[in-house]
mmCIF file of C-alpha atoms in Angstrom:
data_model
loop_
_atom_site.group_PDB
_atom_site.id
_atom_site.type_symbol
_atom_site.label_atom_id
_atom_site.label_comp_id
_atom_site.label_asym_id
_atom_site.label_seq_id
_atom_site.Cartn_x
_atom_site.Cartn_y
_atom_site.Cartn_z
ATOM 1 C CA MET A 1 33.526 -21.455 186.955
ATOM 2 C CA ARG A 2 31.470 -18.336 185.946
ATOM 3 C CA LYS A 3 27.280 -18.531 186.128
ATOM 4 C CA THR A 4 25.310 -17.721 183.596
ATOM 5 C CA ALA A 5 22.110 20.714 182.323
ATOM 6 C CA ARG A 6 19.000 20.632 183.989
ATOM 7 C CA TYR A 7 18.358 19.495 187.221
ATOM 8 C CA SER A 8 17.004 22.084 189.486
ATOM 9 C CA ALA A 9 15.253 19.319 191.498
ATOM 10 C CA LEU A 10 18.345 17.907 192.686
ATOM 11 C CA ALA A 11 18.963 18.015 196.526
ATOM 12 C CA ALA A 12 21.720 20.199 197.683
ATOM 13 C CA ALA A 13 23.119 17.613 199.125
ATOM 14 C CA GLY A 14 23.569 15.743 196.036
ATOM 15 C CA LEU A 15 25.159 18.107 194.577
ATOM 16 C CA LEU A 16 27.635 18.651 197.133
ATOM 17 C CA ALA A 17 28.448 15.256 197.548
ATOM 18 C CA LEU A 18 29.095 14.766 193.241
ATOM 19 C CA SER A 19 31.027 18.162 193.303
ATOM 20 C CA SER A 20 33.034 16.657 195.804
ATOM 21 C CA LEU A 21 33.559 13.104 194.059
ATOM 22 C CA THR A 22 34.496 15.343 190.766
ATOM 23 C CA ALA A 23 36.630 17.894 192.258
ATOM 24 C CA CYS A 24 38.937 14.879 194.476
ATOM 25 C CA ALA A 25 39.282 12.956 191.056
ATOM 26 C CA ASN A 26 40.365 16.001 189.133
ATOM 27 C CA ASP A 27 42.889 16.814 191.507
ATOM 28 C CA ALA A 28 45.707 14.788 189.826
ATOM 29 C CA ALA A 29 48.096 15.171 193.084
ATOM 30 C CA SER A 30 45.618 12.981 195.039
ATOM 31 C CA THR A 31 46.618 9.301 196.095
ATOM 32 C CA THR A 32 46.926 6.544 193.992
ATOM 33 C CA ALA A 33 43.500 4.320 193.771
ATOM 34 C CA ASP A 34 45.478 1.530 195.011
ATOM 35 C CA SER A 35 48.527 0.948 197.281
ATOM 36 C CA GLY A 36 49.529 -1.857 195.184
ATOM 37 C CA ARG A 37 51.184 -0.329 192.854
ATOM 38 C CA GLY A 38 54.058 -2.360 191.602
ATOM 39 C CA LYS A 39 57.382 -1.150 190.086
ATOM 40 C CA GLY A 40 58.438 -0.691 186.762
ATOM 41 C CA GLU A 41 57.474 1.676 183.659
ATOM 42 C CA HIS A 42 54.480 4.112 185.551
ATOM 43 C CA VAL A 43 51.196 4.027 183.375
ATOM 44 C CA LYS A 44 48.519 6.652 184.289
ATOM 45 C CA ILE A 45 45.163 5.219 183.636
ATOM 46 C CA MET A 46 41.848 6.864 184.416
ATOM 47 C CA VAL A 47 38.770 4.549 185.008
ATOM 48 C CA GLY A 48 34.919 5.908 185.055
ATOM 49 C CA GLY A 49 34.217 4.532 188.343
ATOM 50 C CA LEU A 50 37.138 2.145 190.150
ATOM 51 C CA ASP A 51 34.002 0.485 192.356
ATOM 52 C CA LYS A 52 31.957 0.072 189.445
ATOM 53 C CA VAL A 53 31.395 -3.515 188.906
ATOM 54 C CA ILE A 54 31.473 -2.841 184.925
ATOM 55 C CA TYR A 55 35.064 -1.863 185.533
ATOM 56 C CA LEU A 56 36.066 -4.236 187.923
ATOM 57 C CA PRO A 57 39.196 -5.303 185.694
ATOM 58 C CA ALA A 58 41.030 -2.545 186.019
ATOM 59 C CA MET A 59 41.304 -3.023 190.298
ATOM 60 C CA LEU A 60 40.938 -6.514 190.070
ATOM 61 C CA THR A 61 44.253 -6.741 187.718
ATOM 62 C CA GLN A 62 46.093 -4.503 190.417
ATOM 63 C CA ARG A 63 44.938 -6.341 193.027
ATOM 64 C CA LEU A 64 45.943 -9.806 191.650
ATOM 65 C CA GLY A 65 49.552 -8.172 190.991
ATOM 66 C CA TYR A 66 49.276 -8.651 186.910
ATOM 67 C CA PHE A 67 50.474 -5.515 186.008
ATOM 68 C CA GLU A 68 53.346 -5.727 188.463
ATOM 69 C CA ASP A 69 54.121 -9.061 187.044
ATOM 70 C CA ALA A 70 54.246 -7.439 183.680
ATOM 71 C CA GLY A 71 56.960 -4.508 184.750
ATOM 72 C CA LEU A 72 54.627 -1.970 184.742
ATOM 73 C CA ASP A 73 53.571 0.482 187.811
ATOM 74 C CA VAL A 74 49.886 1.150 187.240
ATOM 75 C CA GLU A 75 47.873 4.173 188.938
ATOM 76 C CA LEU A 76 44.758 4.077 188.698
ATOM 77 C CA LEU A 77 42.668 7.212 189.352
ATOM 78 C CA SER A 78 38.645 7.391 189.354
ATOM 79 C CA GLU A 79 36.450 9.928 187.876
ATOM 80 C CA PRO A 80 32.618 9.546 188.618
ATOM 81 C CA ALA A 81 31.660 9.274 184.953
ATOM 82 C CA GLY A 82 33.043 7.770 182.214
ATOM 83 C CA VAL A 83 32.839 11.191 179.860
ATOM 84 C CA GLN A 84 35.430 12.536 182.693
ATOM 85 C CA ALA A 85 37.882 9.897 182.076
ATOM 86 C CA GLU A 86 37.497 10.482 177.865
ATOM 87 C CA THR A 87 38.365 14.101 178.745
ATOM 88 C CA ALA A 88 41.710 13.164 181.278
ATOM 89 C CA LEU A 89 42.888 10.893 177.964
ATOM 90 C CA VAL A 90 42.204 13.383 175.524
ATOM 91 C CA SER A 91 43.602 16.233 177.561
ATOM 92 C CA GLY A 92 46.837 14.163 178.494
ATOM 93 C CA GLN A 93 46.383 13.908 181.866
ATOM 94 C CA VAL A 94 46.336 9.859 181.479
ATOM 95 C CA GLN A 95 47.937 7.613 179.380
ATOM 96 C CA GLY A 96 44.488 5.224 179.185
ATOM 97 C CA ALA A 97 40.928 5.255 180.072
ATOM 98 C CA VAL A 98 38.952 2.888 181.393
ATOM 99 C CA GLY A 99 35.814 3.217 180.183
ATOM 100 C CA PHE A 100 32.905 2.859 177.585
ATOM 101 C CA TYR A 101 33.981 1.989 173.519
ATOM 102 C CA ASP A 102 31.310 4.571 172.173
ATOM 103 C CA HIS A 103 33.573 7.224 173.124
ATOM 104 C CA THR A 104 35.859 6.109 170.528
ATOM 105 C CA LEU A 105 33.449 6.890 168.044
ATOM 106 C CA ASP A 106 32.210 10.112 169.336
ATOM 107 C CA LEU A 107 35.484 11.440 169.424
ATOM 108 C CA GLN A 108 36.421 10.412 166.292
ATOM 109 C CA THR A 109 33.894 12.754 164.687
ATOM 110 C CA LYS A 110 35.449 15.505 166.743
ATOM 111 C CA GLY A 111 38.930 14.650 165.161
ATOM 112 C CA LYS A 112 40.124 12.879 167.878
ATOM 113 C CA ALA A 113 41.846 9.341 166.908
ATOM 114 C CA VAL A 114 41.165 7.254 170.264
ATOM 115 C CA GLU A 115 40.834 3.410 170.132
ATOM 116 C CA SER A 116 40.256 0.652 172.355
ATOM 117 C CA VAL A 117 42.904 -2.332 172.816
ATOM 118 C CA VAL A 118 41.647 -4.518 175.226
ATOM 119 C CA GLN A 119 37.543 -4.996 174.941
ATOM 120 C CA PHE A 120 36.390 -6.290 178.508
ATOM 121 C CA SER A 121 32.552 -6.485 177.579
ATOM 122 C CA HIS A 122 29.997 -6.998 175.211
ATOM 123 C CA ALA A 123 27.136 -6.256 176.844
ATOM 124 C CA PRO A 124 26.525 -2.930 178.494
ATOM 125 C CA GLY A 125 26.360 -3.894 182.043
ATOM 126 C CA GLU A 126 23.985 -1.013 182.374
ATOM 127 C CA VAL A 127 20.433 -1.351 184.052
ATOM 128 C CA GLU A 128 17.441 1.562 183.836
ATOM 129 C CA ILE A 129 16.144 1.502 187.147
ATOM 130 C CA VAL A 130 12.374 3.168 187.825
ATOM 131 C CA SER A 131 11.849 4.445 190.965
ATOM 132 C CA ALA A 132 9.433 2.467 193.242
ATOM 133 C CA LYS A 133 6.775 5.974 193.440
ATOM 134 C CA ARG A 134 6.983 5.911 189.626
ATOM 135 C CA ALA A 135 7.284 2.143 188.860
ATOM 136 C CA GLY A 136 2.964 2.203 187.901
ATOM 137 C CA ASP A 137 3.374 4.994 185.593
ATOM 138 C CA ILE A 138 6.683 4.143 183.810
ATOM 139 C CA THR A 139 6.818 0.574 181.992
ATOM 140 C CA SER A 140 8.602 0.938 178.858
ATOM 141 C CA PRO A 141 10.629 3.929 177.460
ATOM 142 C CA LYS A 142 7.355 5.170 175.446
ATOM 143 C CA ASP A 143 6.952 6.855 178.989
ATOM 144 C CA PHE A 144 10.173 8.437 179.361
ATOM 145 C CA LYS A 145 8.184 11.808 178.169
ATOM 146 C CA GLY A 146 8.525 14.596 180.731
ATOM 147 C CA ARG A 147 10.441 12.620 183.449
ATOM 148 C CA LYS A 148 13.441 13.530 185.034
ATOM 149 C CA LEU A 149 16.112 10.526 184.180
ATOM 150 C CA GLY A 150 19.383 10.059 186.220
ATOM 151 C CA VAL A 151 22.722 9.306 184.429
ATOM 152 C CA THR A 152 26.070 9.282 185.615
ATOM 153 C CA GLY A 153 26.711 12.890 183.566
ATOM 154 C CA LEU A 154 25.873 14.417 180.784
ATOM 155 C CA GLY A 155 27.611 13.250 177.514
ATOM 156 C CA SER A 156 28.505 9.858 179.490
ATOM 157 C CA SER A 157 27.578 6.507 178.021
ATOM 158 C CA THR A 158 24.573 6.240 180.117
ATOM 159 C CA ASP A 159 23.273 9.238 178.612
ATOM 160 C CA PHE A 160 24.066 7.722 175.073
ATOM 161 C CA LEU A 161 21.961 4.554 176.147
ATOM 162 C CA THR A 162 18.972 6.440 177.920
ATOM 163 C CA LYS A 163 18.989 8.544 174.444
ATOM 164 C CA TYR A 164 19.075 5.917 172.176
ATOM 165 C CA LEU A 165 15.900 3.693 174.616
ATOM 166 C CA ALA A 166 14.035 6.972 174.457
ATOM 167 C CA VAL A 167 14.088 7.206 170.553
ATOM 168 C CA LYS A 168 13.636 4.302 169.767
ATOM 169 C CA ASN A 169 10.286 4.347 171.828
ATOM 170 C CA GLY A 170 9.395 7.338 170.504
ATOM 171 C CA VAL A 171 10.319 9.766 173.061
ATOM 172 C CA GLN A 172 12.474 12.478 171.126
ATOM 173 C CA VAL A 173 15.855 13.907 173.293
ATOM 174 C CA SER A 174 14.123 17.310 173.772
ATOM 175 C CA GLU A 175 11.093 15.832 175.585
ATOM 176 C CA PHE A 176 12.633 14.468 178.520
ATOM 177 C CA THR A 177 15.308 15.962 181.262
ATOM 178 C CA PRO A 178 18.716 14.021 181.623
ATOM 179 C CA VAL A 179 19.395 14.683 185.393
ATOM 180 C CA ALA A 180 23.659 13.880 185.834
ATOM 181 C CA VAL A 181 24.119 12.010 189.382
ATOM 182 C CA GLY A 182 26.770 10.214 189.134
ATOM 183 C CA ALA A 183 26.675 6.668 190.396
ATOM 184 C CA GLY A 184 26.778 4.963 194.207
ATOM 185 C CA PRO A 185 25.391 7.322 196.927
ATOM 186 C CA THR A 186 24.737 10.447 194.981
ATOM 187 C CA PHE A 187 22.180 8.264 192.265
ATOM 188 C CA VAL A 188 20.616 6.528 195.307
ATOM 189 C CA SER A 189 20.152 9.902 196.790
ATOM 190 C CA ALA A 190 18.360 11.444 194.102
ATOM 191 C CA LEU A 191 16.522 8.570 193.459
ATOM 192 C CA GLN A 192 14.900 8.310 197.535
ATOM 193 C CA LYS A 193 14.732 12.394 197.392
ATOM 194 C CA GLY A 194 12.819 12.294 194.032
ATOM 195 C CA ALA A 195 15.218 14.440 192.176
ATOM 196 C CA ILE A 196 14.656 11.844 189.447
ATOM 197 C CA ASP A 197 11.995 9.307 188.758
ATOM 198 C CA GLY A 198 14.423 6.528 186.991
ATOM 199 C CA GLY A 199 18.334 6.296 185.684
ATOM 200 C CA MET A 200 20.281 4.417 184.199
ATOM 201 C CA THR A 201 23.122 2.871 186.416
ATOM 202 C CA THR A 202 25.093 -0.061 187.358
ATOM 203 C CA ASP A 203 26.361 -2.754 189.884
ATOM 204 C CA PRO A 204 26.815 -2.085 192.503
ATOM 205 C CA THR A 205 24.327 0.892 192.815
ATOM 206 C CA VAL A 206 21.879 -1.780 191.081
ATOM 207 C CA ALA A 207 21.793 -3.603 193.864
ATOM 208 C CA THR A 208 21.825 -1.642 196.793
ATOM 209 C CA VAL A 209 18.500 0.153 195.373
ATOM 210 C CA MET A 210 17.145 -3.308 195.101
ATOM 211 C CA GLU A 211 17.965 -3.915 198.558
ATOM 212 C CA LYS A 212 16.354 -0.612 199.761
ATOM 213 C CA LYS A 213 13.115 -1.014 197.690
ATOM 214 C CA LEU A 214 13.970 1.894 196.128
ATOM 215 C CA GLY A 215 13.106 1.201 192.594
ATOM 216 C CA LYS A 216 12.365 -2.142 190.605
ATOM 217 C CA VAL A 217 14.433 -3.025 187.166
ATOM 218 C CA LEU A 218 12.327 -1.891 183.717
ATOM 219 C CA ILE A 219 15.420 -2.698 181.285
ATOM 220 C CA ASP A 220 18.594 -5.320 182.063
ATOM 221 C CA MET A 221 21.809 -5.271 179.935
ATOM 222 C CA ARG A 222 23.671 -6.935 182.228
ATOM 223 C CA THR A 223 24.099 -10.131 180.229
ATOM 224 C CA PRO A 224 24.640 -10.545 176.036
ATOM 225 C CA GLU A 225 20.823 -11.695 176.092
ATOM 226 C CA GLY A 226 19.579 -8.468 177.553
ATOM 227 C CA SER A 227 21.887 -6.363 175.159
ATOM 228 C CA GLN A 228 20.395 -7.978 171.875
ATOM 229 C CA LYS A 229 16.612 -7.802 173.220
ATOM 230 C CA ALA A 230 17.342 -3.785 174.362
ATOM 231 C CA LEU A 231 20.190 -2.858 171.525
ATOM 232 C CA GLY A 232 19.987 -5.458 168.616
ATOM 233 C CA GLY A 233 22.695 -7.193 168.816
ATOM 234 C CA PRO A 234 26.488 -7.365 171.160
ATOM 235 C CA TYR A 235 27.059 -4.018 172.494
ATOM 236 C CA PRO A 236 30.705 -3.463 173.519
ATOM 237 C CA SER A 237 31.149 -1.447 176.544
ATOM 238 C CA SER A 238 33.649 -1.493 179.060
ATOM 239 C CA SER A 239 37.338 -1.151 177.561
ATOM 240 C CA LEU A 240 41.101 0.138 178.012
ATOM 241 C CA TYR A 241 40.988 2.553 175.440
ATOM 242 C CA MET A 242 43.709 5.041 174.743
ATOM 243 C CA GLN A 243 45.165 7.481 172.059
ATOM 244 C CA THR A 244 45.900 5.935 169.022
ATOM 245 C CA ASP A 245 49.037 7.781 168.410
ATOM 246 C CA TRP A 246 50.254 6.557 171.982
ATOM 247 C CA VAL A 247 49.498 3.265 171.026
ATOM 248 C CA ASN A 248 51.891 3.389 168.182
ATOM 249 C CA GLY A 249 54.509 5.008 169.679
ATOM 250 C CA HIS A 250 54.467 2.914 172.887
ATOM 251 C CA LYS A 251 53.382 -0.724 171.451
ATOM 252 C CA GLU A 252 55.876 -3.005 174.153
ATOM 253 C CA THR A 253 54.081 -0.905 176.820
ATOM 254 C CA VAL A 254 50.759 -1.444 175.491
ATOM 255 C CA GLN A 255 51.351 -5.160 174.761
ATOM 256 C CA LYS A 256 52.191 -5.287 178.727
ATOM 257 C CA LEU A 257 48.921 -3.941 179.935
ATOM 258 C CA ALA A 258 46.973 -6.256 177.304
ATOM 259 C CA ASN A 259 49.037 -9.391 178.535
ATOM 260 C CA ALA A 260 47.706 -8.066 182.076
ATOM 261 C CA PHE A 261 43.768 -7.233 181.520
ATOM 262 C CA VAL A 262 43.548 -10.542 179.190
ATOM 263 C CA LYS A 263 45.049 -12.609 182.502
ATOM 264 C CA THR A 264 42.939 -11.019 184.571
ATOM 265 C CA LEU A 265 39.707 -11.687 182.389
ATOM 266 C CA ARG A 266 41.094 -15.567 182.093
ATOM 267 C CA TRP A 267 40.844 -15.615 185.857
ATOM 268 C CA MET A 268 37.548 -13.964 186.145
ATOM 269 C CA ALA A 269 36.405 -16.794 183.773
ATOM 270 C CA GLY A 270 37.303 -19.277 186.447
ATOM 271 C CA HIS A 271 36.231 -18.470 189.751
ATOM 272 C CA SER A 272 33.276 -17.500 191.410
ATOM 273 C CA ALA A 273 31.896 -13.970 192.474
ATOM 274 C CA SER A 274 32.220 -14.250 195.806
ATOM 275 C CA GLU A 275 36.268 -15.282 195.042
ATOM 276 C CA ILE A 276 36.491 -12.303 193.027
ATOM 277 C CA ALA A 277 34.435 -9.668 195.389
ATOM 278 C CA ALA A 278 36.975 -11.834 198.195
ATOM 279 C CA LYS A 279 39.965 -9.606 195.951
ATOM 280 C CA MET A 280 39.224 -6.406 195.867
ATOM 281 C CA PRO A 281 39.601 -3.363 198.365
ATOM 282 C CA ALA A 282 37.115 -4.069 201.843
ATOM 283 C CA ASP A 283 35.459 -0.681 201.612
ATOM 284 C CA TYR A 284 33.850 -1.433 197.686
ATOM 285 C CA SER A 285 31.684 -3.876 199.420
ATOM 286 C CA GLN A 286 30.061 -1.128 202.077
ATOM 287 C CA ASP A 287 30.186 -3.715 204.778
ATOM 288 C CA ASN A 288 27.943 -6.167 202.718
ATOM 289 C CA GLN A 289 30.152 -8.379 201.087
ATOM 290 C CA THR A 290 27.002 -10.947 200.279
ATOM 291 C CA LEU A 291 24.883 -8.099 198.351
ATOM 292 C CA TYR A 292 28.361 -7.413 196.542
ATOM 293 C CA ALA A 293 29.349 -10.846 195.659
ATOM 294 C CA GLY A 294 25.549 -10.983 194.460
ATOM 295 C CA ALA A 295 26.232 -7.128 192.577
ATOM 296 C CA ILE A 296 29.145 -9.768 190.727
ATOM 297 C CA GLU A 297 27.265 -12.629 189.841
ATOM 298 C CA SER A 298 24.821 -10.578 188.403
ATOM 299 C CA THR A 299 27.131 -8.715 186.062
ATOM 300 C CA LEU A 300 29.733 -11.097 185.521
ATOM 301 C CA PRO A 301 28.068 -12.401 181.734
ATOM 302 C CA MET A 302 28.574 -8.639 180.213
ATOM 303 C CA PHE A 303 32.791 -9.884 180.382
ATOM 304 C CA THR A 304 35.096 -11.253 177.410
ATOM 305 C CA GLU A 305 36.961 -13.768 178.328
ATOM 306 C CA ASP A 306 39.429 -12.709 175.515
ATOM 307 C CA GLY A 307 39.764 -8.947 175.455
ATOM 308 C CA VAL A 308 38.516 -9.380 171.599
ATOM 309 C CA MET A 309 36.037 -6.828 170.263
ATOM 310 C CA PRO A 310 33.010 -9.037 169.846
ATOM 311 C CA GLU A 311 31.850 -9.460 166.256
ATOM 312 C CA ASN A 312 29.204 -7.019 164.978
ATOM 313 C CA GLY A 313 29.701 -5.450 168.168
ATOM 314 C CA PRO A 314 30.912 -1.561 166.752
ATOM 315 C CA GLU A 315 28.129 -1.577 164.117
ATOM 316 C CA THR A 316 25.691 -2.103 167.134
ATOM 317 C CA VAL A 317 27.377 0.762 169.005
ATOM 318 C CA GLU A 318 27.326 3.109 165.323
ATOM 319 C CA LYS A 319 23.601 1.930 164.983
ATOM 320 C CA VAL A 320 23.032 3.366 168.451
ATOM 321 C CA LEU A 321 24.900 6.446 168.315
ATOM 322 C CA LYS A 322 23.256 7.652 164.759
ATOM 323 C CA ALA A 323 19.856 6.991 166.357
ATOM 324 C CA PHE A 324 19.877 10.607 168.216
ATOM 325 C CA ASN A 325 23.450 11.810 168.185
ATOM 326 C CA PRO A 326 23.603 13.987 164.461
ATOM 327 C CA ASN A 327 27.502 14.416 164.838
ATOM 328 C CA ILE A 328 27.717 10.250 164.574
ATOM 329 C CA ARG A 329 24.558 10.441 161.692
ATOM 330 C CA ASN A 330 26.145 13.024 159.345
ATOM 331 C CA ALA A 331 29.953 11.917 159.634
ATOM 332 C CA ASP A 332 31.508 8.575 158.124
ATOM 333 C CA VAL A 333 33.128 7.006 161.230
ATOM 334 C CA ASP A 334 35.572 4.294 159.940
ATOM 335 C CA LEU A 335 34.714 1.628 162.786
ATOM 336 C CA SER A 336 38.154 0.110 161.810
ATOM 337 C CA LYS A 337 40.270 3.100 163.423
ATOM 338 C CA THR A 338 38.148 2.521 166.598
ATOM 339 C CA TYR A 339 39.782 -0.472 168.196
ATOM 340 C CA THR A 340 42.507 -2.864 167.446
ATOM 341 C CA THR A 341 42.552 -6.663 168.122
ATOM 342 C CA GLU A 342 46.651 -6.897 167.606
ATOM 343 C CA PHE A 343 47.662 -6.846 170.977
ATOM 344 C CA VAL A 344 45.206 -8.662 172.618
ATOM 345 C CA LYS A 345 45.626 -11.394 169.811
ATOM 346 C CA LYS A 346 49.496 -11.501 170.970
ATOM 347 C CA ALA A 347 48.351 -12.083 174.845
ATOM 348 C CA ALA A 348 46.061 -15.118 173.892
ATOM 349 C CA GLY A 349 49.165 -16.497 171.874
#
C-alpha cells in the first residue's frame, strides 16, 4: 500500500544537451516513447518529461496495458518542459498533454479553451533545491534576490512557482534570474558547474542531487502538507489536459483515456514504490533501482486515487498565478471551464 532569457553562465555542454533534447522531442517523426503501444484508436499525448516521477501515470498506464485494454493506441511523446507540451497541444500536434493544470488558466487568458480531464495530483511534486555551495547564503525564498534559479523552461510551471515563492517573500520577479536548464542531467550539470545557485525540479532529479551531495532541499512540495505550507492550499498539478473543443467532439475517446488513467491511479494506491518502479522502463532508474524506487516513494503522496480535481485546488492555483502574473491578475478567469470531472466520475462508477 502507499506510504505516507537570461542564462549567460550556463555551460555550453549543458546548452547543447538541452537543445538536443528539445530538437528530438520537436521532431514529430521520432519514435513513440514506448514500444508497447496497443491496437485501437490512435491518440497522441505529449508529456512534459516522460521520466519525471510527477508524470509517472502516463508511462505506467502504457506499461500496465490499460490503454490497450480501453481500446486505444496511445503514442506518448516527450518534451523536457511542460510549457513545450502545452505548445504542442495548442498547435494541434497532439490531442492531449500531460502537464501542470495551471497552464489551463494561463491559456484561458490568451483565448485558448483548454481543460484538465484527469487530475493526477493534489500537490506540485516540486522541490526547491539550493546548491551546496550556496546553502549558507540561501535559507529561504527571501534570499532569491540576485540569484540565478533553475527552472525547466521559461513560462513553465516551475517558473510560475519560483516566481510565486519569490514574490510571496518580498522578492520581485525582476530581482532574480530564471535559468532554463530542463531536468535530469542538464539540471544536475548546471548545479554542479555553478550556472545556477539553486532551482526547482522533481524526482528522480532530486534524488540524484541528494545522492551526489550537490545541494540541499529548501522547500519540499511533494506532499499535500508541503503544498499547504508553501502555497496555502492543495495545488493540483500534473494532469491530462486537452482542448475543450476536441473533448466535446470526442467524448467516447476521452472517456476511454479517463478509464485507463483512473485504473492506473488506483493501481498505484495499492502497490509499493518498488513495485511501481519495477513496471517502468529499465533506463528510467539509470542503473540504480533503489534510488529510483526511493524517488517514487518520496513523490507518491502527491497523487490522487480517483483523478478528481481536489476541492479548492483551482482557487489555490489562481491565487498563486495572480501573485506575479499580470495577465491573470487583470483577467476574469472562469475556473469552471479549466477542468471537468465528467469523465473521471464515470470512470469511478
